[in-house]
Amino acid sequence: MSSTRTLVSPAVLARQPGRAVYWAVFTGVVVLFTLAFLFPVHWMVSGAMKSPDEVARTPPTLLPERWSTSGYTDAWDLMQLPTHLWNTVVQAAGAWLFQLVFCTAAAYALSRLRPAFGKVILGGILATLMVPAQALVVPKYLTVADLGLLNDPLAIWLPAVANAFNLYLLKRFFDHLPRDVLEAAAIDGAGRLRTLWSIVLPLSRPVLGVVSIFALVAVWQDFLWPLMVFSDTGKQPISVALVQLSQNVQLTVLIAAMVIASIPVVALFLVFQRHIIAGISAGGSKG
């Protein structure tokens, strides 16, 4: 007999009134949570299709009185969204690639190569998580300025490599990889690099997907650091450009620009959501 205890007993669910009440409550909760998450999205998407007067009206209208896509077209042209979106893609892709290569190599070394003072090094890396990000802005900026990397994508790529959380996430996953598989590869004559490329990385696709999402979203939504290192407006990412150009456009155009800027991140999540869930579940289990 199962010892699992639930909120509603099986005896209640076995009766028709009990099942009806249960499914009614369950459906109501699901609908409320769905509305809570989707209503802000609807409000933003439909708000860009209203006229400026209708957006500022009190009480607000749930749907536009007159549907118009001029807000999106104006945002695309007036705010130079193609240029700033491309800048963001370049910065995010470079940061993702640098982070994936170097964090994976460092995590593999700490997990499988067991270097001298490896635990001390890992402890020092994790200690950086206790330092507020704002406290590191000034030394990072001075370092980037001394290297002559202002207005250069490397100013985004190189600091992104030092991500202690993603490194620790990768190391914990590598710690739980099946030892017999790695030992079999060593018996077959595979070196450390070949084992990493042919065995470890294919087994690590779930956690690599999670790290990729974290890396891309962190760069895409970052504002303070790109604002400091990109004084050239033609090289600024979308997060900075929206704020810099928001003073000279109508509210509907700004809302439309926000919608367009959020589409790539939402699409990225929808495409890789299976890998994200698999990576989270895999990170919580032992191999």
mmCIF file of N, CA and C in Angstrom, residues 33-47 259:
data_model
loop_
_atom_site.group_PDB
_atom_site.id
_atom_site.type_symbol
_atom_site.label_atom_id
_atom_site.label_comp_id
_atom_site.label_asym_id
_atom_site.label_seq_id
_atom_site.Cartn_x
_atom_site.Cartn_y
_atom_site.Cartn_z
ATOM 1 N N PHE A 33 -3.228 31.561 -12.765
ATOM 2 C CA PHE A 33 -1.788 31.679 -12.951
ATOM 3 C C PHE A 33 -1.460 32.021 -14.404
ATOM 4 N N THR A 34 -2.203 31.440 -15.348
ATOM 5 C CA THR A 34 -1.972 31.746 -16.761
ATOM 6 C C THR A 34 -2.251 33.208 -17.062
ATOM 7 N N LEU A 35 -3.356 33.723 -16.524
ATOM 8 C CA LEU A 35 -3.683 35.130 -16.732
ATOM 9 C C LEU A 35 -2.649 36.046 -16.075
ATOM 10 N N ALA A 36 -2.175 35.651 -14.901
ATOM 11 C CA ALA A 36 -1.193 36.477 -14.196
ATOM 12 C C ALA A 36 0.102 36.612 -14.983
ATOM 13 N N PHE A 37 0.482 35.547 -15.705
ATOM 14 C CA PHE A 37 1.718 35.591 -16.471
ATOM 15 C C PHE A 37 1.522 36.184 -17.864
ATOM 16 N N LEU A 38 0.387 35.929 -18.484
ATOM 17 C CA LEU A 38 0.184 36.348 -19.871
ATOM 18 C C LEU A 38 -0.414 37.736 -20.001
ATOM 19 N N PHE A 39 -1.114 38.222 -18.974
ATOM 20 C CA PHE A 39 -1.745 39.531 -19.097
ATOM 21 C C PHE A 39 -0.728 40.655 -19.298
ATOM 22 N N PRO A 40 0.395 40.689 -18.579
ATOM 23 C CA PRO A 40 1.375 41.751 -18.874
ATOM 24 C C PRO A 40 1.899 41.700 -20.301
ATOM 25 N N VAL A 41 2.045 40.483 -20.845
ATOM 26 C CA VAL A 41 2.496 40.363 -22.233
ATOM 27 C C VAL A 41 1.439 40.939 -23.176
ATOM 28 N N HIS A 42 0.178 40.584 -22.927
ATOM 29 C CA HIS A 42 -0.909 41.136 -23.746
ATOM 30 C C HIS A 42 -0.961 42.650 -23.631
ATOM 31 N N TRP A 43 -0.780 43.170 -22.430
ATOM 32 C CA TRP A 43 -0.852 44.609 -22.213
ATOM 33 C C TRP A 43 0.252 45.333 -22.977
ATOM 34 N N MET A 44 1.431 44.747 -23.019
ATOM 35 C CA MET A 44 2.539 45.389 -23.720
ATOM 36 C C MET A 44 2.354 45.306 -25.241
ATOM 37 N N VAL A 45 1.969 44.109 -25.740
ATOM 38 C CA VAL A 45 1.819 43.941 -27.187
ATOM 39 C C VAL A 45 0.671 44.797 -27.718
ATOM 40 N N SER A 46 -0.465 44.791 -27.016
ATOM 41 C CA SER A 46 -1.611 45.579 -27.476
ATOM 42 C C SER A 46 -1.406 47.072 -27.246
ATOM 43 N N GLY A 47 -0.633 47.438 -26.207
ATOM 44 C CA GLY A 47 -0.391 48.852 -25.952
ATOM 45 C C GLY A 47 0.349 49.532 -27.084
ATOM 46 N N VAL A 259 8.796 45.445 -27.026
ATOM 47 C CA VAL A 259 8.255 44.169 -27.499
ATOM 48 C C VAL A 259 9.228 43.513 -28.470
#
